[in-house]
Coordinates of C-alpha atoms in Angstrom, one line a residue:
M1 CA 3.6 6.4 61.9
S2 CA 0.0 5.9 63.2
D3 CA -2.5 3.0 63.1
P4 CA -5.1 3.8 60.4
F5 CA -7.9 2.5 62.6
S6 CA -6.9 4.3 65.8
G7 CA -9.7 6.5 67.1
Y8 CA -12.2 5.3 64.5
E9 CA -15.8 5.7 65.9
Q10 CA -18.8 4.0 64.5
L11 CA -22.2 5.8 63.9
A12 CA -25.6 4.7 65.1
G13 CA -26.3 2.7 62.0
P14 CA -24.4 -0.4 60.9
D15 CA -20.8 0.0 59.8
E16 CA -20.1 -1.7 56.5
M17 CA -16.5 -2.6 57.4
F18 CA -16.6 -3.3 61.1
A19 CA -18.9 -5.3 63.4
P20 CA -20.0 -3.5 66.6
D21 CA -17.1 -5.1 68.5
G22 CA -14.6 -3.5 66.1
T23 CA -13.7 -6.7 64.2
P24 CA -13.7 -6.6 60.4
R25 CA -16.8 -8.1 58.7
P26 CA -16.0 -11.2 56.6
A27 CA -16.3 -9.4 53.2
Y28 CA -13.7 -6.9 54.4
S29 CA -11.3 -9.2 56.2
A30 CA -8.7 -9.4 53.5
F31 CA -8.9 -5.7 52.7
A32 CA -8.7 -4.7 56.4
E33 CA -5.5 -6.8 56.8
R34 CA -3.9 -5.1 53.8
L35 CA -5.0 -1.6 54.8
G36 CA -4.0 -2.2 58.4
A37 CA -0.4 -2.7 57.3
W38 CA -0.3 1.0 56.1
S39 CA 0.0 4.0 58.3
I40 CA -2.6 6.7 58.1
E41 CA 0.1 9.0 56.6
H42 CA 0.6 6.5 53.8
I43 CA -3.1 6.1 53.1
D44 CA -3.4 9.9 53.0
G45 CA -0.6 10.0 50.4
R46 CA -2.4 7.5 48.2
Q47 CA -5.6 9.4 48.6
R48 CA -3.9 12.6 47.4
R49 CA -2.5 10.7 44.5
S50 CA -6.0 9.5 43.5
E51 CA -7.3 13.0 43.7
M52 CA -4.5 14.3 41.4
D53 CA -5.4 11.5 38.9
L54 CA -9.0 12.5 38.9
L55 CA -8.1 16.2 38.5
A56 CA -5.8 15.4 35.5
S57 CA -8.6 13.2 33.9
G58 CA -11.1 16.0 34.2
I59 CA -13.7 13.9 36.0
T60 CA -16.2 16.6 37.0
F61 CA -19.9 17.4 37.7
T62 CA -21.7 20.8 37.9
V63 CA -23.5 22.1 40.9
Y64 CA -26.2 24.4 39.6
Q65 CA -26.9 26.1 43.0
D66 CA -23.4 27.6 42.8
E67 CA -23.5 31.2 41.6
A68 CA -20.8 30.4 39.1
E69 CA -22.2 27.0 38.2
V70 CA -18.7 25.7 37.6
D71 CA -17.4 22.2 37.2
R72 CA -16.1 20.4 40.3
I73 CA -14.0 17.3 40.7
F74 CA -16.2 14.6 42.2
P75 CA -14.8 13.9 45.7
F76 CA -13.5 10.4 45.9
S77 CA -12.4 8.0 48.8
I78 CA -10.0 5.1 48.3
I79 CA -11.8 3.1 51.0
P80 CA -14.2 1.0 49.0
R81 CA -17.6 -0.5 49.7
I82 CA -17.3 -4.3 49.6
V83 CA -20.3 -6.5 49.0
A84 CA -20.2 -10.3 49.6
H85 CA -21.2 -12.5 46.7
D86 CA -24.3 -13.9 48.3
E87 CA -25.6 -10.5 49.3
W88 CA -25.0 -9.2 45.8
T89 CA -27.0 -12.1 44.4
T90 CA -30.0 -10.9 46.4
I91 CA -29.5 -7.3 45.2
E92 CA -29.2 -8.5 41.6
T93 CA -32.3 -10.7 41.5
G94 CA -34.2 -8.0 43.5
L95 CA -33.4 -5.4 40.9
Q96 CA -34.2 -7.7 38.0
Q97 CA -37.6 -8.3 39.6
R98 CA -38.2 -4.6 40.2
V99 CA -37.3 -3.6 36.7
K100 CA -39.6 -6.2 35.3
A101 CA -42.5 -5.0 37.4
L102 CA -41.8 -1.3 36.5
N103 CA -41.9 -2.2 32.8
A104 CA -45.2 -4.1 33.3
F105 CA -46.6 -1.1 35.2
L106 CA -45.5 1.3 32.4
H107 CA -47.1 -0.9 29.7
D108 CA -50.3 -0.9 31.8
V109 CA -50.2 2.8 32.4
Y110 CA -50.1 3.6 28.6
H111 CA -52.6 0.8 27.6
D112 CA -55.4 -0.7 29.8
Q113 CA -54.6 1.1 33.1
R114 CA -55.8 -2.0 35.0
C115 CA -53.7 -0.9 38.0
V116 CA -56.3 1.9 38.5
T117 CA -59.5 0.0 37.8
D118 CA -58.3 -2.8 40.1
G119 CA -57.3 -0.4 42.9
V120 CA -53.6 -1.0 42.9
I121 CA -52.8 2.7 42.7
P122 CA -55.3 5.7 43.1
G123 CA -56.1 7.4 39.8
E124 CA -55.2 10.8 41.4
V125 CA -51.7 9.5 42.1
L126 CA -51.1 8.1 38.7
F127 CA -52.6 10.9 36.6
G128 CA -51.2 13.5 38.9
A129 CA -47.7 12.5 38.0
A130 CA -46.0 15.3 36.1
A131 CA -44.2 12.8 33.9
F132 CA -47.4 11.1 32.6
N133 CA -47.1 11.5 28.9
L134 CA -50.3 11.3 26.8
R135 CA -48.3 10.8 23.6
M136 CA -47.3 7.3 24.9
V137 CA -50.9 6.1 25.3
G138 CA -51.4 3.1 23.0
F139 CA -47.8 3.0 21.9
E140 CA -45.8 -0.2 22.1
P141 CA -42.0 0.3 22.2
P142 CA -39.7 -2.3 20.7
Q143 CA -39.9 -5.6 22.8
G144 CA -42.2 -3.8 25.2
V145 CA -39.2 -2.3 27.0
Y146 CA -39.8 1.2 28.5
T147 CA -37.0 1.5 31.0
H148 CA -33.8 0.3 29.3
I149 CA -31.4 1.8 31.9
A150 CA -32.4 1.9 35.5
G151 CA -30.5 3.2 38.5
S152 CA -32.4 2.4 41.8
D153 CA -30.8 3.8 45.0
L154 CA -30.4 1.4 47.9
I155 CA -29.4 1.8 51.5
R156 CA -28.6 -0.7 54.2
D157 CA -30.9 -0.1 57.1
Q158 CA -30.3 -0.3 60.8
H159 CA -31.0 -4.0 60.7
G160 CA -28.4 -4.6 58.0
E161 CA -31.0 -5.2 55.2
F162 CA -30.5 -3.5 51.8
R163 CA -33.7 -1.6 50.9
I164 CA -34.8 0.5 47.9
L165 CA -34.8 4.2 48.7
E166 CA -36.0 5.4 45.3
D167 CA -36.0 4.5 41.6
N168 CA -34.3 6.4 38.7
V169 CA -35.5 5.5 35.3
R170 CA -35.6 8.8 33.3
T171 CA -32.0 9.6 32.8
P172 CA -30.1 7.8 35.6
S173 CA -26.6 9.1 35.8
G174 CA -23.4 8.1 37.6
V175 CA -22.2 5.0 35.8
S176 CA -19.1 6.8 34.4
Y177 CA -17.9 7.5 37.9
V178 CA -18.3 3.7 38.7
L179 CA -15.8 2.9 35.9
E180 CA -13.5 5.8 36.6
N181 CA -13.4 5.0 40.3
R182 CA -12.3 1.5 39.6
R183 CA -9.6 2.7 37.2
T184 CA -8.4 5.2 39.8
M185 CA -8.3 2.5 42.5
L186 CA -6.3 0.2 40.3
E187 CA -3.8 2.9 39.6
A188 CA -3.6 4.4 43.1
V189 CA -3.9 1.4 45.4
P190 CA -3.5 -1.8 43.4
E191 CA -2.1 -3.6 46.4
L192 CA -5.4 -3.4 48.3
F193 CA -7.2 -5.6 45.7
P194 CA -7.6 -9.3 46.7
E195 CA -6.3 -11.0 43.6
G196 CA -9.0 -12.2 41.2
A197 CA -11.7 -11.8 43.9
V198 CA -13.4 -8.5 42.7
S199 CA -16.0 -8.6 39.8
P200 CA -15.0 -6.3 36.9
V201 CA -17.0 -3.3 35.8
T202 CA -15.2 -2.3 32.7
D203 CA -17.5 -4.2 30.3
Y204 CA -20.5 -1.9 31.1
P205 CA -20.2 0.1 27.8
E206 CA -20.1 -3.1 25.8
H207 CA -23.3 -4.4 27.6
L208 CA -24.9 -0.9 27.1
R209 CA -24.2 -0.9 23.3
E210 CA -25.4 -4.5 22.9
M211 CA -28.6 -3.7 24.7
L212 CA -29.3 -0.5 22.6
I213 CA -28.8 -2.5 19.4
E214 CA -31.2 -5.2 20.7
V215 CA -34.0 -2.7 21.0
R216 CA -33.5 -1.3 17.5
P217 CA -36.5 -0.7 15.3
E218 CA -38.1 -3.6 13.5
G219 CA -36.5 -4.3 10.1
V220 CA -33.1 -2.9 11.0
A221 CA -30.2 -5.4 10.9
A222 CA -28.1 -5.5 14.1
D223 CA -24.8 -4.9 12.2
E224 CA -26.4 -1.8 10.5
A225 CA -28.1 -0.2 13.5
R226 CA -26.8 3.4 14.1
V227 CA -26.7 4.4 17.8
V228 CA -26.1 7.9 19.1
I229 CA -26.2 9.6 22.5
L230 CA -28.3 12.8 22.6
T231 CA -26.9 15.3 25.1
P232 CA -28.2 18.7 26.2
G233 CA -24.6 20.0 25.7
S234 CA -21.5 20.8 27.7
F235 CA -23.3 22.9 30.3
N236 CA -25.3 19.8 31.6
S237 CA -24.1 18.5 35.0
A238 CA -23.6 15.0 33.5
Y239 CA -21.8 16.0 30.3
F240 CA -18.7 14.3 31.3
E241 CA -20.6 11.0 31.5
H242 CA -22.2 11.6 28.1
T243 CA -18.8 12.1 26.5
F244 CA -17.3 9.2 28.4
L245 CA -20.0 6.7 27.3
A246 CA -19.9 7.8 23.7
Q247 CA -16.2 7.3 23.6
Q248 CA -16.3 3.9 25.3
M249 CA -19.1 2.6 23.1
G250 CA -17.7 4.1 19.9
V251 CA -20.9 6.0 19.0
D252 CA -21.6 9.6 18.1
L253 CA -22.4 12.1 20.8
V254 CA -24.9 14.5 19.3
E255 CA -26.9 17.6 20.3
G256 CA -30.4 18.4 19.0
R257 CA -28.9 20.6 16.2
D258 CA -27.0 17.6 14.8
L259 CA -30.2 15.7 14.0
I260 CA -33.0 16.3 11.6
V261 CA -36.3 14.4 11.1
H262 CA -37.6 13.9 7.5
D263 CA -40.6 11.7 6.7
Q264 CA -40.6 10.5 10.3
T265 CA -37.0 9.3 10.0
V266 CA -34.2 10.6 12.1
Y267 CA -30.9 11.6 10.4
L268 CA -27.5 12.7 11.6
R269 CA -26.0 15.7 9.8
A270 CA -22.7 14.0 9.0
T271 CA -19.8 15.4 7.0
T272 CA -20.7 12.9 4.2
G273 CA -24.4 13.9 4.2
L274 CA -27.4 12.7 6.1
E275 CA -27.0 9.3 7.8
R276 CA -30.0 7.5 9.3
V277 CA -30.1 7.1 13.1
D278 CA -31.9 4.0 14.5
V279 CA -31.4 4.2 18.3
I280 CA -31.1 7.3 20.5
Y281 CA -29.8 7.0 24.0
K282 CA -31.4 10.2 25.2
R283 CA -29.9 12.2 28.1
V284 CA -32.4 15.1 27.5
D285 CA -35.6 15.3 29.6
D286 CA -38.9 14.7 27.8
D287 CA -40.0 18.3 28.1
F288 CA -37.1 19.4 26.0
L289 CA -37.0 16.5 23.5
D290 CA -39.2 17.9 20.7
P291 CA -40.3 21.6 20.5
L292 CA -43.3 20.5 18.3
A293 CA -44.6 18.1 20.9
F294 CA -43.5 19.6 24.2
R295 CA -41.9 22.9 25.2
P296 CA -41.9 25.1 22.1
D297 CA -39.0 27.1 23.5
S298 CA -36.6 24.1 23.7
V299 CA -33.4 24.4 21.7
L300 CA -32.1 21.1 23.0
G301 CA -34.3 18.6 21.2
V302 CA -35.2 17.7 17.6
A303 CA -38.4 18.9 15.8
G304 CA -40.5 15.9 14.9
L305 CA -38.7 13.4 17.1
A306 CA -41.8 12.4 19.0
D307 CA -43.7 11.5 15.9
A308 CA -40.7 9.7 14.5
Y309 CA -40.6 7.6 17.7
R310 CA -44.3 6.9 17.6
S311 CA -44.0 5.7 13.9
G312 CA -41.5 3.1 15.0
K313 CA -38.7 4.3 12.9
V314 CA -36.4 5.2 15.8
T315 CA -36.0 3.8 19.3
L316 CA -35.6 6.1 22.3
A317 CA -33.9 4.8 25.5
N318 CA -35.3 5.3 27.9
A319 CA -38.8 5.7 26.4
M320 CA -40.8 8.9 26.7
G321 CA -43.1 8.9 29.7
V322 CA -41.1 6.6 31.9
G323 CA -40.8 9.3 34.6
V324 CA -44.2 8.2 35.9
A325 CA -42.4 5.1 37.2
D326 CA -39.9 7.0 39.3
D327 CA -42.2 9.6 40.7
K328 CA -41.6 9.6 44.4
V329 CA -45.3 9.2 45.2
V330 CA -45.6 6.3 42.8
Y331 CA -42.6 4.7 44.5
R332 CA -44.8 4.0 47.5
F333 CA -46.9 1.5 45.4
V334 CA -44.0 -0.4 43.6
P335 CA -44.2 -3.4 46.1
D336 CA -47.9 -3.6 45.1
F337 CA -46.9 -3.6 41.4
I338 CA -44.6 -6.6 42.0
R339 CA -47.4 -8.5 43.7
Y340 CA -50.0 -7.5 41.1
Y341 CA -48.0 -7.9 37.8
L342 CA -45.6 -10.7 38.8
G343 CA -47.5 -12.5 41.6
E344 CA -44.3 -12.4 43.7
E345 CA -43.2 -10.9 47.0
P346 CA -40.6 -8.1 46.7
I347 CA -37.1 -9.3 47.1
L348 CA -35.9 -5.8 48.0
R349 CA -38.3 -3.9 50.2
N350 CA -39.1 -0.2 50.1
I351 CA -38.6 2.2 52.9
D352 CA -41.9 2.8 54.7
T353 CA -43.4 5.8 53.0
L354 CA -46.3 8.2 53.7
A355 CA -47.9 9.9 50.7
A356 CA -49.6 13.2 51.5
V357 CA -52.0 12.8 48.6
L358 CA -53.7 10.0 50.7
P359 CA -55.8 11.7 53.5
E360 CA -54.8 9.2 56.2
D361 CA -51.1 9.6 55.4
L362 CA -51.3 13.4 55.2
E363 CA -52.5 13.7 58.8
E364 CA -49.9 11.2 60.1
M365 CA -47.2 13.0 58.2
C366 CA -48.0 16.5 59.5
A367 CA -48.3 15.2 63.1
N368 CA -44.8 13.7 63.0
L369 CA -42.8 16.0 60.8
D370 CA -40.1 16.3 63.4
Q371 CA -39.4 12.6 63.1
L372 CA -39.6 12.3 59.3
V373 CA -37.6 13.0 56.1
V374 CA -39.9 14.9 53.8
K375 CA -39.2 14.9 50.0
P376 CA -40.9 16.7 47.1
A377 CA -42.1 14.4 44.3
G378 CA -40.8 16.6 41.5
E379 CA -37.2 17.2 42.7
S380 CA -34.0 15.2 42.6
G381 CA -30.4 15.6 43.8
G382 CA -31.4 16.2 47.3
Y383 CA -33.1 19.5 46.5
G384 CA -36.1 20.5 48.6
L385 CA -35.5 17.7 51.1
V386 CA -36.4 18.5 54.8
V387 CA -34.8 16.3 57.5
G388 CA -37.3 16.7 60.3
P389 CA -35.0 15.8 63.3
Q390 CA -32.5 18.4 62.1
A391 CA -35.0 21.2 61.1
S392 CA -36.1 24.2 63.2
D393 CA -39.7 24.7 64.3
A394 CA -40.0 27.5 61.7
E395 CA -38.8 25.2 59.0
L396 CA -41.2 22.5 60.0
R397 CA -44.1 25.0 60.0
A398 CA -43.2 26.2 56.5
C399 CA -42.9 22.5 55.4
E400 CA -46.3 21.7 56.6
E401 CA -47.8 24.7 54.8
R402 CA -46.2 23.5 51.5
I403 CA -47.4 20.0 52.0
R404 CA -51.0 21.0 52.7
D405 CA -51.0 23.5 49.8
N406 CA -50.0 20.7 47.3
P407 CA -50.4 17.2 48.9
R408 CA -49.7 15.3 45.6
N409 CA -46.1 16.7 45.6
W410 CA -44.9 15.3 49.0
I411 CA -43.9 12.0 50.6
A412 CA -42.2 11.4 54.0
Q413 CA -40.1 8.5 55.4
P414 CA -38.8 7.8 58.8
L415 CA -35.2 9.0 59.2
Q416 CA -33.0 6.0 58.5
E417 CA -29.8 5.3 60.4
F418 CA -28.4 3.7 57.3
S419 CA -25.0 2.2 57.0
S420 CA -21.6 4.0 57.0
I421 CA -18.2 3.3 55.6
P422 CA -14.8 4.5 56.8
T423 CA -13.8 7.5 54.8
L424 CA -10.5 9.4 54.9
L425 CA -11.1 13.0 55.9
D426 CA -8.5 15.5 57.3
G427 CA -5.9 12.8 57.7
A428 CA -8.1 10.4 59.7
L429 CA -10.7 7.7 59.0
R430 CA -14.2 8.8 59.8
A431 CA -17.5 6.9 59.5
R432 CA -19.8 8.5 56.9
R433 CA -23.2 7.4 55.7
A434 CA -23.4 5.9 52.1
D435 CA -26.0 4.7 49.7
L436 CA -25.6 2.5 46.6
R437 CA -26.8 3.0 43.0
P438 CA -26.5 -0.2 40.9
F439 CA -27.3 0.0 37.2
A440 CA -29.6 -2.4 35.3
L441 CA -29.8 -2.7 31.5
T442 CA -32.9 -4.2 29.9
G443 CA -33.2 -5.5 26.3
N444 CA -33.8 -9.1 25.6
D445 CA -33.3 -9.6 29.4
T446 CA -32.0 -7.6 32.4
W447 CA -28.3 -7.5 33.2
V448 CA -27.1 -5.7 36.4
L449 CA -23.6 -4.2 36.6
P450 CA -21.8 -6.0 39.5
G451 CA -21.3 -3.0 41.7
G452 CA -22.6 0.5 41.3
L453 CA -22.0 4.0 42.5
T454 CA -21.5 4.2 46.2
R455 CA -22.2 7.8 47.2
V456 CA -21.0 9.0 50.6
A457 CA -22.1 12.0 52.8
L458 CA -18.9 13.8 53.5
V459 CA -20.4 16.4 55.8
E460 CA -20.3 15.4 59.4
G461 CA -23.7 14.2 60.6
S462 CA -25.2 14.5 57.2
Y463 CA -27.7 11.9 55.8
V464 CA -27.6 13.4 52.2
V465 CA -25.2 11.7 49.9
N466 CA -25.9 13.6 46.6
S467 CA -22.9 15.2 45.0
S468 CA -24.9 18.4 44.6
Q469 CA -25.2 18.6 48.4
G470 CA -21.5 18.0 49.1
G471 CA -21.3 14.2 48.8
G472 CA -18.5 12.1 47.3
S473 CA -18.1 8.6 45.9
K474 CA -16.4 5.3 46.5
D475 CA -15.5 2.3 44.4
T476 CA -17.8 -0.7 44.9
W477 CA -16.4 -4.2 45.1
V478 CA -18.6 -7.2 44.5
L479 CA -16.7 -10.2 45.6
R480 CA -16.8 -13.3 43.3
P481 CA -17.9 -16.6 44.7
P482 CA -15.2 -18.6 46.5
R483 CA -13.3 -20.9 44.2
A484 CA -14.0 -24.6 44.7
S485 CA -11.1 -26.3 46.6
E486 CA -8.7 -28.3 44.4
G487 CA -7.5 -31.9 44.8

């Protein structure tokens, strides 16, 4: 029987669980005591039990770069990320601030565009965004909400500060794994939970459904609003999540062929006839949403849906055109949006970012590629990313050519020695880097799920946590505030 912490080595960045001297951090103290009472063999057995549970539940994702494009079980670690209550409060208020600023920015983008005339963001950056949608110009969505569901990615930097790495407001995914990770933990290792101290996450589908009803079209009664989830179908990488959320909310999961637009009104082809649809939680990219308005070869969308939306007879969540707000080049300017629209300083800071579209940034970027992480503006999932310190000279030269050929498509950031969390691999605890994706829902106000998807880079030395690049996930525990003493 062996000590689970024996031989554990920390990485260069901060360790979430242990201080540099090896003592457990305060948020982890109760958990470390419980886990320390188990042998590494026992922990490994519980880990295998959790993996079998996930396999039986069919919790999968698709990696498109695989030749077979087959579903895989999402790798999972029973060692959680634990966030102290005070620290979570900062994250929560910071995300609420950021979502408010992004919605204000999107309203401005599709109306007065003061952000350009006042010099907050260069016109070539804004109008060069591939997701800028002319059909949204002059349109006011219900309650002025554009980004109803947001999933910004955070990392804890080398100084221990949580910072925004990027924003996801088109079709942010991963919340189903948050809920399933918690269920798996409660079944596989219930003894590790400090009683009553961890904030629940199971009410997310209820909050999501309530928010979607809040943003229903004008004139539709709340108790009569019909909500559906529009999915591209079973071959989409996030199809498990689409199915899961539909089941949890008690709404229909539909594909484009299940809907029809008549007289600018959307109907569901039900067994009893046509039934009106009022709110669509769309998990289909804008380009494929309506073959009459966007790509004519799309078979995933609904003909006439864009006009139905513009007429105000159906709500789309998230709104069309929101992708301009999570464009990786636009990200560089979000702190300026917070100051400009809200008159506040950002609670959660960005990572320092160079945008090649700006001439001064371009030259600095190309002169220091071997020290930077370079990202294409139009990719996600870790695709196209170049980690300069790990790249060869030939790879860096090719990267510079791509940047100079299309400067608008590239940003660069210093390589971050972000935080790591103990992760069970090959029968031992290893330090692996991890990020955090909390989820924020905006209707009448903004509610943030207490926790989020912690993604972990399982490959030794890797800085890339995306599941498509071999990453896994962990449960995220947000500790409740300490109870007031009695007596």
